[in-house]
PDB file of C-alpha atoms in Angstrom:
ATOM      1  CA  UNK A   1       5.330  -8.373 -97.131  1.00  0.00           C
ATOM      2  CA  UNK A   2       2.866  -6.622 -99.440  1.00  0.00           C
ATOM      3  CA  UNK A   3       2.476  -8.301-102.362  1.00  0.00           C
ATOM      4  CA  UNK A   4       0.169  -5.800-103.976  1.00  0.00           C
ATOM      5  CA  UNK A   5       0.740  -1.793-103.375  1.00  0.00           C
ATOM      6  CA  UNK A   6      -0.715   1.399-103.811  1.00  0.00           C
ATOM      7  CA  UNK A   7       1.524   3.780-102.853  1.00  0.00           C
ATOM      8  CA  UNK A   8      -0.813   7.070-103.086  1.00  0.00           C
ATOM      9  CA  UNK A   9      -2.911   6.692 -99.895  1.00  0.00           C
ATOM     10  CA  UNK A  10      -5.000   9.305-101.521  1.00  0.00           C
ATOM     11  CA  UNK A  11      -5.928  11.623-104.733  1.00  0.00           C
ATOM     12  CA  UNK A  12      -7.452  14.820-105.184  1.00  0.00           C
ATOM     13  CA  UNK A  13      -8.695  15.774-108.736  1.00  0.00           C
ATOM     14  CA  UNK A  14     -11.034  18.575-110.113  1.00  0.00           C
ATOM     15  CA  UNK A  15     -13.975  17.402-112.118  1.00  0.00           C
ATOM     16  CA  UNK A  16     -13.762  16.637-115.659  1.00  0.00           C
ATOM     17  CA  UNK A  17     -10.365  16.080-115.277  1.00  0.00           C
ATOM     18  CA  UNK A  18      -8.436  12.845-115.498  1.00  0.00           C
ATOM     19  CA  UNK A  19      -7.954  10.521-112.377  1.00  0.00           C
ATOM     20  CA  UNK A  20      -4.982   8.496-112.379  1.00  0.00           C
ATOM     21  CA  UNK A  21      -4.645   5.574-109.897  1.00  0.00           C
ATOM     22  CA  UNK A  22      -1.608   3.394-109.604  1.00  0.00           C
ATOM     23  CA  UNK A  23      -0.733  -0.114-108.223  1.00  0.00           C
ATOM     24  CA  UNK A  24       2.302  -2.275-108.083  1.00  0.00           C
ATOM     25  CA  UNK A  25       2.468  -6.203-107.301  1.00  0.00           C
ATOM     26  CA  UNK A  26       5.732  -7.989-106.738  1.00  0.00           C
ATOM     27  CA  UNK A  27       5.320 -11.713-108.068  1.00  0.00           C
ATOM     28  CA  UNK A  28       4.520 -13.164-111.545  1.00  0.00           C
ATOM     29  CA  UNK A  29       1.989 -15.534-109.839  1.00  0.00           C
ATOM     30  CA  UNK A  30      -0.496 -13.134-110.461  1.00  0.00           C
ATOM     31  CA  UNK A  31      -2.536 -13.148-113.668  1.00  0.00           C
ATOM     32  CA  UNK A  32      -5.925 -11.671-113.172  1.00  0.00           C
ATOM     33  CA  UNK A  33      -6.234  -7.981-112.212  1.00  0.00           C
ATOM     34  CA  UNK A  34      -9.413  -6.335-110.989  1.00  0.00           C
ATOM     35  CA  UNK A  35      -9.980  -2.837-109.678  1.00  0.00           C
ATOM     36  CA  UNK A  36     -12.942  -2.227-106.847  1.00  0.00           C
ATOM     37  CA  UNK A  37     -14.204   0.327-105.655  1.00  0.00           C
ATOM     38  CA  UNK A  38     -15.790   1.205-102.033  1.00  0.00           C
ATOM     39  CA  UNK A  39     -18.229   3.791-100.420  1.00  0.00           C
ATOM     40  CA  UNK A  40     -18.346   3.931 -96.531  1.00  0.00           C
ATOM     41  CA  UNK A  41     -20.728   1.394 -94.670  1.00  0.00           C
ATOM     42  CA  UNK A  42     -20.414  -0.632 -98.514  1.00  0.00           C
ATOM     43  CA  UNK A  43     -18.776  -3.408 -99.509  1.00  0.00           C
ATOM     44  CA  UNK A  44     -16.386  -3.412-102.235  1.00  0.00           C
ATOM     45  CA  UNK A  45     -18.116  -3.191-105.752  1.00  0.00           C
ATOM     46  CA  UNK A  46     -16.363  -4.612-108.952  1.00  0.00           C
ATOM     47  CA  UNK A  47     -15.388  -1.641-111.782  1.00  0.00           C
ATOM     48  CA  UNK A  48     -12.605  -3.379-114.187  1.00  0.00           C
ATOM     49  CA  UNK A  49     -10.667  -6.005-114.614  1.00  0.00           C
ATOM     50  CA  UNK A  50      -7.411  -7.078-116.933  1.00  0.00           C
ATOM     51  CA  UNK A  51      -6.208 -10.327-117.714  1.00  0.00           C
ATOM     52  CA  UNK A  52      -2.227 -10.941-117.878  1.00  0.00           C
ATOM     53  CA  UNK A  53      -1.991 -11.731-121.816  1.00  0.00           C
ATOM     54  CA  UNK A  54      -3.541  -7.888-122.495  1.00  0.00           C
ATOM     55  CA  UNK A  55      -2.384  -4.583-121.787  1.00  0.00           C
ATOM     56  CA  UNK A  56      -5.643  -2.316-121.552  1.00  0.00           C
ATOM     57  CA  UNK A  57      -8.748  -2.776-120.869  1.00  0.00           C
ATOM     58  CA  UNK A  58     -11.854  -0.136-121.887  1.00  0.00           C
ATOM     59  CA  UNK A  59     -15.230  -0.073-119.664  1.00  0.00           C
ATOM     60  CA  UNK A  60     -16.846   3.436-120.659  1.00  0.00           C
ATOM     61  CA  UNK A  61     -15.209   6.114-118.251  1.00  0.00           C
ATOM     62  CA  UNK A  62     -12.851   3.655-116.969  1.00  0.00           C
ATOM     63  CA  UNK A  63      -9.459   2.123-118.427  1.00  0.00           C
ATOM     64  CA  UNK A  64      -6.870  -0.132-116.745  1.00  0.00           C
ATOM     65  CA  UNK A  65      -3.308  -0.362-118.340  1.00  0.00           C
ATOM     66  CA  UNK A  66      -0.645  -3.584-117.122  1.00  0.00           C
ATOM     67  CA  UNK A  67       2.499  -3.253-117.753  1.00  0.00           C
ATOM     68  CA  UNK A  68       3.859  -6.880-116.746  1.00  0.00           C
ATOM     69  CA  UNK A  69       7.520  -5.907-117.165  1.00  0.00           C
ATOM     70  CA  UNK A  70       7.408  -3.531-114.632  1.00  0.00           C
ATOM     71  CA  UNK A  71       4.510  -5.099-112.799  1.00  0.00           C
ATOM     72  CA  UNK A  72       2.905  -2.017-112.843  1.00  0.00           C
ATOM     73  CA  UNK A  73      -1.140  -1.588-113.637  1.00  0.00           C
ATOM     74  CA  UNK A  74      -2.931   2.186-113.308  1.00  0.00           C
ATOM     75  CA  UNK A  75      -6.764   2.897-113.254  1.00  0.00           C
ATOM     76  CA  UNK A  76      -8.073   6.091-115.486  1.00  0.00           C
ATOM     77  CA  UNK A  77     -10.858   7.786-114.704  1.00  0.00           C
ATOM     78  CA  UNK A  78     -11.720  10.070-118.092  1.00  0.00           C
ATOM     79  CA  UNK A  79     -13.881  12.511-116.939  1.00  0.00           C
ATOM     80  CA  UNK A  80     -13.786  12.421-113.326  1.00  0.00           C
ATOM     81  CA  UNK A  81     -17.128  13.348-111.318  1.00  0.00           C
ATOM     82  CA  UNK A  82     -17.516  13.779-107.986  1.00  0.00           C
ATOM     83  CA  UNK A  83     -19.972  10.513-107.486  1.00  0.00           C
ATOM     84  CA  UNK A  84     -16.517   9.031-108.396  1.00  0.00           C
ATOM     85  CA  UNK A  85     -14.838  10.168-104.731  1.00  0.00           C
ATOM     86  CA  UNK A  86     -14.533   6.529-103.171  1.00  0.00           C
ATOM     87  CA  UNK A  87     -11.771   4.461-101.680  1.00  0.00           C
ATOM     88  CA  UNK A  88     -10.418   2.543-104.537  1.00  0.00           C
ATOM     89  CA  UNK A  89      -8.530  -0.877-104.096  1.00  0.00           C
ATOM     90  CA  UNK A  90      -6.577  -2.686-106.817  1.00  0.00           C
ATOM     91  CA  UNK A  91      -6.300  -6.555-106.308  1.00  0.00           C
ATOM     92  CA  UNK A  92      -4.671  -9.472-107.711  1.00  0.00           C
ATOM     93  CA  UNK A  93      -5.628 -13.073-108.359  1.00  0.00           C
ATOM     94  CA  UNK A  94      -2.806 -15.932-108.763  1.00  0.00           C
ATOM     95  CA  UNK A  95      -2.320 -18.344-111.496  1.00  0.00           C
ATOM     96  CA  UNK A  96      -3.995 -20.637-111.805  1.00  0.00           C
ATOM     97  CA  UNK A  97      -6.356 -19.653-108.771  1.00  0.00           C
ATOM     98  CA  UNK A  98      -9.367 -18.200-107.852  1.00  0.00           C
ATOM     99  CA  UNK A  99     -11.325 -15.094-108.767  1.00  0.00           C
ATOM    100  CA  UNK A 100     -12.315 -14.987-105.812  1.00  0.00           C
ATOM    101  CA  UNK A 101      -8.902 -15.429-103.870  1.00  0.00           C
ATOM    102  CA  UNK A 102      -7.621 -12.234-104.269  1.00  0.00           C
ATOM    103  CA  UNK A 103      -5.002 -10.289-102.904  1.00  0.00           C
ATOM    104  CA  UNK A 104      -5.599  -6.537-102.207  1.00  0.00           C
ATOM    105  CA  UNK A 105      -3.557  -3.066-101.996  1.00  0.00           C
ATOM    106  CA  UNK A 106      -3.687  -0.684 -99.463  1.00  0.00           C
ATOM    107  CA  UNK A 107      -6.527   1.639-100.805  1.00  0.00           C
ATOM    108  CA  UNK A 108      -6.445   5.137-102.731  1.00  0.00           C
ATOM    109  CA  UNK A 109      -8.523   7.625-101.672  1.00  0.00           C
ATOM    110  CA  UNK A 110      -9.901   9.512-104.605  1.00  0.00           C
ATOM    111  CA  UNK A 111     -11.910  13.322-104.374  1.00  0.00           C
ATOM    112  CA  UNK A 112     -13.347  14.510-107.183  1.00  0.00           C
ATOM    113  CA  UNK A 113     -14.147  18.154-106.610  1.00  0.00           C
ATOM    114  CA  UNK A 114     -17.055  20.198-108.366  1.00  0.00           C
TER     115      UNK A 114
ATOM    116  CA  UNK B   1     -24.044 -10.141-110.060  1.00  0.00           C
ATOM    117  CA  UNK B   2     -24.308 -11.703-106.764  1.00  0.00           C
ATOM    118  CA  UNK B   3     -26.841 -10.224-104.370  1.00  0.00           C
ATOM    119  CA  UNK B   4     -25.102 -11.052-100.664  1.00  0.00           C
ATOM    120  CA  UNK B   5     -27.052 -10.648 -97.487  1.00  0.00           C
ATOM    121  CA  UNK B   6     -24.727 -10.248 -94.359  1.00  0.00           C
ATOM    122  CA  UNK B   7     -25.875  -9.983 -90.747  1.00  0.00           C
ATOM    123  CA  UNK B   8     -25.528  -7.933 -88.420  1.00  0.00           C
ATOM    124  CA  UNK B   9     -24.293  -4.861 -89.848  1.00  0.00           C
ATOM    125  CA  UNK B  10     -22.354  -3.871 -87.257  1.00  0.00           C
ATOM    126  CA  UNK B  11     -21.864  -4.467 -83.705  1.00  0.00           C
ATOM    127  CA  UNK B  12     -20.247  -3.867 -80.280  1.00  0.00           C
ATOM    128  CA  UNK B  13     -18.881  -7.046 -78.123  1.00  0.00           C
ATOM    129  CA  UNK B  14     -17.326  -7.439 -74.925  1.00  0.00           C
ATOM    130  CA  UNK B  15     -13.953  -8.970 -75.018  1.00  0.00           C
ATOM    131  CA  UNK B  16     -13.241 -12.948 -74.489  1.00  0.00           C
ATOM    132  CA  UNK B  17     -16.784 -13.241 -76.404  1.00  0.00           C
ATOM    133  CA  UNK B  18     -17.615 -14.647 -79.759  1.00  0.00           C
ATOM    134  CA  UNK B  19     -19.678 -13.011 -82.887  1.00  0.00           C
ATOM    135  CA  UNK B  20     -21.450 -14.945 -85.124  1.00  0.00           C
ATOM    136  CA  UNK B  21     -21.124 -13.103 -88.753  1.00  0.00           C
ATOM    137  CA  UNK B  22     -23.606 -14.774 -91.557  1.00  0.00           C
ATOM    138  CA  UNK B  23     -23.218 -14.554 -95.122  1.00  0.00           C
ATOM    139  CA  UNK B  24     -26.458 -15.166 -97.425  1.00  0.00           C
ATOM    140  CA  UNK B  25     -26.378 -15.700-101.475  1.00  0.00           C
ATOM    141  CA  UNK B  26     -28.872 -15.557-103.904  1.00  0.00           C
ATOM    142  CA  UNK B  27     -28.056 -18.323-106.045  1.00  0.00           C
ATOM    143  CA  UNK B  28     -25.954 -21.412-105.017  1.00  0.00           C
ATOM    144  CA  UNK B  29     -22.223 -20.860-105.164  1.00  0.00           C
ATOM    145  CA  UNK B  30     -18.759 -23.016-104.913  1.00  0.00           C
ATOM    146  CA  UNK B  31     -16.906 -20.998-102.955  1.00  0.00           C
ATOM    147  CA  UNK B  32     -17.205 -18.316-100.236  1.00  0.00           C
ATOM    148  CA  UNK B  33     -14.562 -16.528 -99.108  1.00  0.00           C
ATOM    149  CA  UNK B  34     -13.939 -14.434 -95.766  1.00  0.00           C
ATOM    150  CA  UNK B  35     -12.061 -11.209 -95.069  1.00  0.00           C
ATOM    151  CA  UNK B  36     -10.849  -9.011 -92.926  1.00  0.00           C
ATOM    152  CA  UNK B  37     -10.599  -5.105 -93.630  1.00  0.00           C
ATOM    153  CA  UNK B  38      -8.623  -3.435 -90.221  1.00  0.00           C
ATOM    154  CA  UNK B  39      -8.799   0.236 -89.397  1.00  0.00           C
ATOM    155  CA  UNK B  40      -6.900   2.187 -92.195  1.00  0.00           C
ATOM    156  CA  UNK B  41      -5.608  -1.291 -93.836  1.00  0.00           C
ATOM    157  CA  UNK B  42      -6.507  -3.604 -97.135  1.00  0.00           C
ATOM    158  CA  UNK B  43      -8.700  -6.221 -97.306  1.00  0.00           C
ATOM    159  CA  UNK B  44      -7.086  -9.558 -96.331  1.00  0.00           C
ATOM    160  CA  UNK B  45      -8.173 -12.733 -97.378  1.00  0.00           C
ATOM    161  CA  UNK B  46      -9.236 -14.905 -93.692  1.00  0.00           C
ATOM    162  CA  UNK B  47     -10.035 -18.532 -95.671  1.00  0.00           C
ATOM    163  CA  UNK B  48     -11.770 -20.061 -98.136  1.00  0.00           C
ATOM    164  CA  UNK B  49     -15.296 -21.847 -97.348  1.00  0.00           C
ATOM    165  CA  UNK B  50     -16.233 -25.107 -99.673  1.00  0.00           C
ATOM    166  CA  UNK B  51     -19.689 -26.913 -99.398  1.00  0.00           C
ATOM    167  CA  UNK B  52     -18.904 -30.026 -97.311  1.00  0.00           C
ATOM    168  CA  UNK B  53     -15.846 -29.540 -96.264  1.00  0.00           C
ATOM    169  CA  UNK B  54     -13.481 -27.883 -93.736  1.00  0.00           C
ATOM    170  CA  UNK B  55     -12.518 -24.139 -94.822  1.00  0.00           C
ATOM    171  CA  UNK B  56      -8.787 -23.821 -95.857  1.00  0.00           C
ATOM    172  CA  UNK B  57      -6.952 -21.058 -93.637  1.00  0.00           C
ATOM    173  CA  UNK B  58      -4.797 -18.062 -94.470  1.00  0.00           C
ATOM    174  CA  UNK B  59      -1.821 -18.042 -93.122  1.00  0.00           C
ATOM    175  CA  UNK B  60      -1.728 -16.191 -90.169  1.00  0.00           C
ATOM    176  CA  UNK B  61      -5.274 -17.023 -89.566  1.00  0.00           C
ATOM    177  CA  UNK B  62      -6.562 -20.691 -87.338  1.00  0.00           C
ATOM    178  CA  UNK B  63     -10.071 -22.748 -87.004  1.00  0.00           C
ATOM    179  CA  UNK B  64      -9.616 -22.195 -83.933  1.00  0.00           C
ATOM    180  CA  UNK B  65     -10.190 -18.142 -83.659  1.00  0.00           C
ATOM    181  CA  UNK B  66     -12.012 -17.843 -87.229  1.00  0.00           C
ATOM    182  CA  UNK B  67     -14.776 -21.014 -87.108  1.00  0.00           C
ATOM    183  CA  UNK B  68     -16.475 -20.972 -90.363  1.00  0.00           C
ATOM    184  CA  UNK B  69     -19.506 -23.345 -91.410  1.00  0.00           C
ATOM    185  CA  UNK B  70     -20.981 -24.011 -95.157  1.00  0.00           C
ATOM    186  CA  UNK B  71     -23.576 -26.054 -94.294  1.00  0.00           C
ATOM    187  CA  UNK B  72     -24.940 -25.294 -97.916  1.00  0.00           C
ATOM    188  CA  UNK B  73     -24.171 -23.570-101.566  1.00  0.00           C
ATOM    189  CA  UNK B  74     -25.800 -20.426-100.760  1.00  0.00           C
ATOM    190  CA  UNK B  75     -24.775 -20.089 -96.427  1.00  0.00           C
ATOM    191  CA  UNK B  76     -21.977 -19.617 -94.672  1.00  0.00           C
ATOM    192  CA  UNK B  77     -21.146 -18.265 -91.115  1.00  0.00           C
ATOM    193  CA  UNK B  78     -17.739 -17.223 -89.557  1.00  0.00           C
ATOM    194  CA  UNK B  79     -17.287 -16.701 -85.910  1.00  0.00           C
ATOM    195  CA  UNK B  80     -14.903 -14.580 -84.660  1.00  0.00           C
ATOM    196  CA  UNK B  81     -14.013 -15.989 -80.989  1.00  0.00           C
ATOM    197  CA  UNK B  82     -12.881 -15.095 -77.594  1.00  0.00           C
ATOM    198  CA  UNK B  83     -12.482 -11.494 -78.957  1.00  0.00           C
ATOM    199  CA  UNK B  84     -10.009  -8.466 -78.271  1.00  0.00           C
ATOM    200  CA  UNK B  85      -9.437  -5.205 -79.499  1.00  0.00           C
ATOM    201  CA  UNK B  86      -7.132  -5.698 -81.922  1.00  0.00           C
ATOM    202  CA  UNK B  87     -10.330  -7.950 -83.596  1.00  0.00           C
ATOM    203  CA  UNK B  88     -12.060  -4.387 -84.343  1.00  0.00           C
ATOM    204  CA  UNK B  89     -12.273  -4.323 -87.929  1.00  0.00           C
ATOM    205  CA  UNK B  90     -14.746  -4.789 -90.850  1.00  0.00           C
ATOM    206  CA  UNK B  91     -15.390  -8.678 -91.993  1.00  0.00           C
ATOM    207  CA  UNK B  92     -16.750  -9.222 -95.451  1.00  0.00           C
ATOM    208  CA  UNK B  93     -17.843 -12.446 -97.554  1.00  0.00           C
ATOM    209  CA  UNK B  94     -17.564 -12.569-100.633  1.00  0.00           C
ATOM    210  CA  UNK B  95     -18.340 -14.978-103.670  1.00  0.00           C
ATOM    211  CA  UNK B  96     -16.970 -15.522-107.016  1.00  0.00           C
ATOM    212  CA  UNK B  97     -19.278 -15.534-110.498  1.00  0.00           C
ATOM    213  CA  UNK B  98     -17.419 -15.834-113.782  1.00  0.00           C
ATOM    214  CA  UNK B  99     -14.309 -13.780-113.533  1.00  0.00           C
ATOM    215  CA  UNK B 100     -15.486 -11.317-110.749  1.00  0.00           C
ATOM    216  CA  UNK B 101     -15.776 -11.401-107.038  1.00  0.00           C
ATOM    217  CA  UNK B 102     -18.768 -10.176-105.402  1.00  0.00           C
ATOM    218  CA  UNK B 103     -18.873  -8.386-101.673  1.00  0.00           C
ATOM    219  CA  UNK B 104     -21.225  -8.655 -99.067  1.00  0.00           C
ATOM    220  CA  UNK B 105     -21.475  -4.906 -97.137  1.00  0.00           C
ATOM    221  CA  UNK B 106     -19.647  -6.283 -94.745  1.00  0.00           C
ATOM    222  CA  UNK B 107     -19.674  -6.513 -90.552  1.00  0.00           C
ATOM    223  CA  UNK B 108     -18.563  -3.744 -88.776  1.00  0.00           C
ATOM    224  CA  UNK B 109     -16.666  -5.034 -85.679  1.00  0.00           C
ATOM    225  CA  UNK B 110     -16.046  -3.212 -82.427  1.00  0.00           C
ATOM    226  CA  UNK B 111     -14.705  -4.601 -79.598  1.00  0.00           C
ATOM    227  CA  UNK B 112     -14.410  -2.806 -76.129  1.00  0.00           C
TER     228      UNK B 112
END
């Protein structure tokens, strides 16, 4: 049963344009909400994170948006570049738990074309 | 951050044998954690590894397949035994700092 999903296994965008990555979870346990992203032959590196009491979060290029009542959270990328093409994973942390413990979706495949 | 040192990198093993995966830190840490990334799947969360004590298990995973030692804050080892193929896959450690986890580049697990 997958708690966390991501239900695009991948996403093409032009450059400059806006990337839009999406992720649903399907229990209230989780609170924490981090975004990673991964290059082949890497491990995953951190890009954003939300906590449960806020609905956006703003790191430079990158914003995350939770909607809790529809347990839905989505990862903007404003503008895309192509250094951005990566496998990107949303995961989940429970309350009260671990950062560390987390709970992972699927993957999304983002290309950012020239 | 968290600089994290695994070895090997990758590696190719003969079924029914065991792999030795360590995980190094650069500053002493609680907790270490272990995943597994299979072939086209998530990351998936294999146990958690305290300092002096015995790891606690996924479900789904057992001490018995996935030994893990923490024989201090900044050192762990898991051992993936008596392999198969369906044990291909990518194992990571990873540590928390603050509110973030941090990822070693992981082992990249064949097994013929």
């Amino acid at each position: 049963d997958q708690q966390v999903k991501q239900n695009s296994p991948s996403l093409s965008v032009q450059e400059g344009r806006i990337s839009i990555l999406n992720c649903d979870y399907t229990t209230s346990m989780f609170d924490y909400f981090l975004w990673y992203k991964k290059y082949p032959a890497e491990g995953p590196t951190f890009l954003i994170s939300i906590s449960s009491i806020k609905d956006k979060n703003e790191d430079g290029r990158f914003t995350v948006f939770l909607n809790k009542s529809a347990k839905h959270l989505s990862l903007h990328i404003v503008p895309s570049q192509p250094g951005d093409s990566a496998v990107y994973f949303c995961a989940a942390s429970p309350h009260p738990g671990s950062y560390g413990k987390l709970t992972f979706g699927q993957g999304t495949i983002l290309t950012v074309h020239p | 951050s968290a600089v994290i040192s695994q070895k090997p990198s990758r590696d190719i093993c003969q079924r029914g044998t065991s792999l030795t995966i360590q995980c190094q830190v650069d500053s002493q840490v609680t907790m270490m954690f272990w995943y597994r990334q299979q072939p086209g799947q998530s990351l998936t969360l294999i146990a958690t590894a305290n300092q002096g004590s015995e790891a606690t298990y996924e479900s789904g995973f057992v001490i018995d397949k996935f030994p893990i030692s923490r024989p201090n804050l900044t050192f762990s080892t898991l051992t993936v035994s008596n392999m198969s193929p369906e044990d291909s896959s990518i194992y990571l450690c990873s540590v928390e700092r603050n509110t973030e986890a941090f990822f070693g580049q992981g082992t990249r697990l064949t097994v013929v």
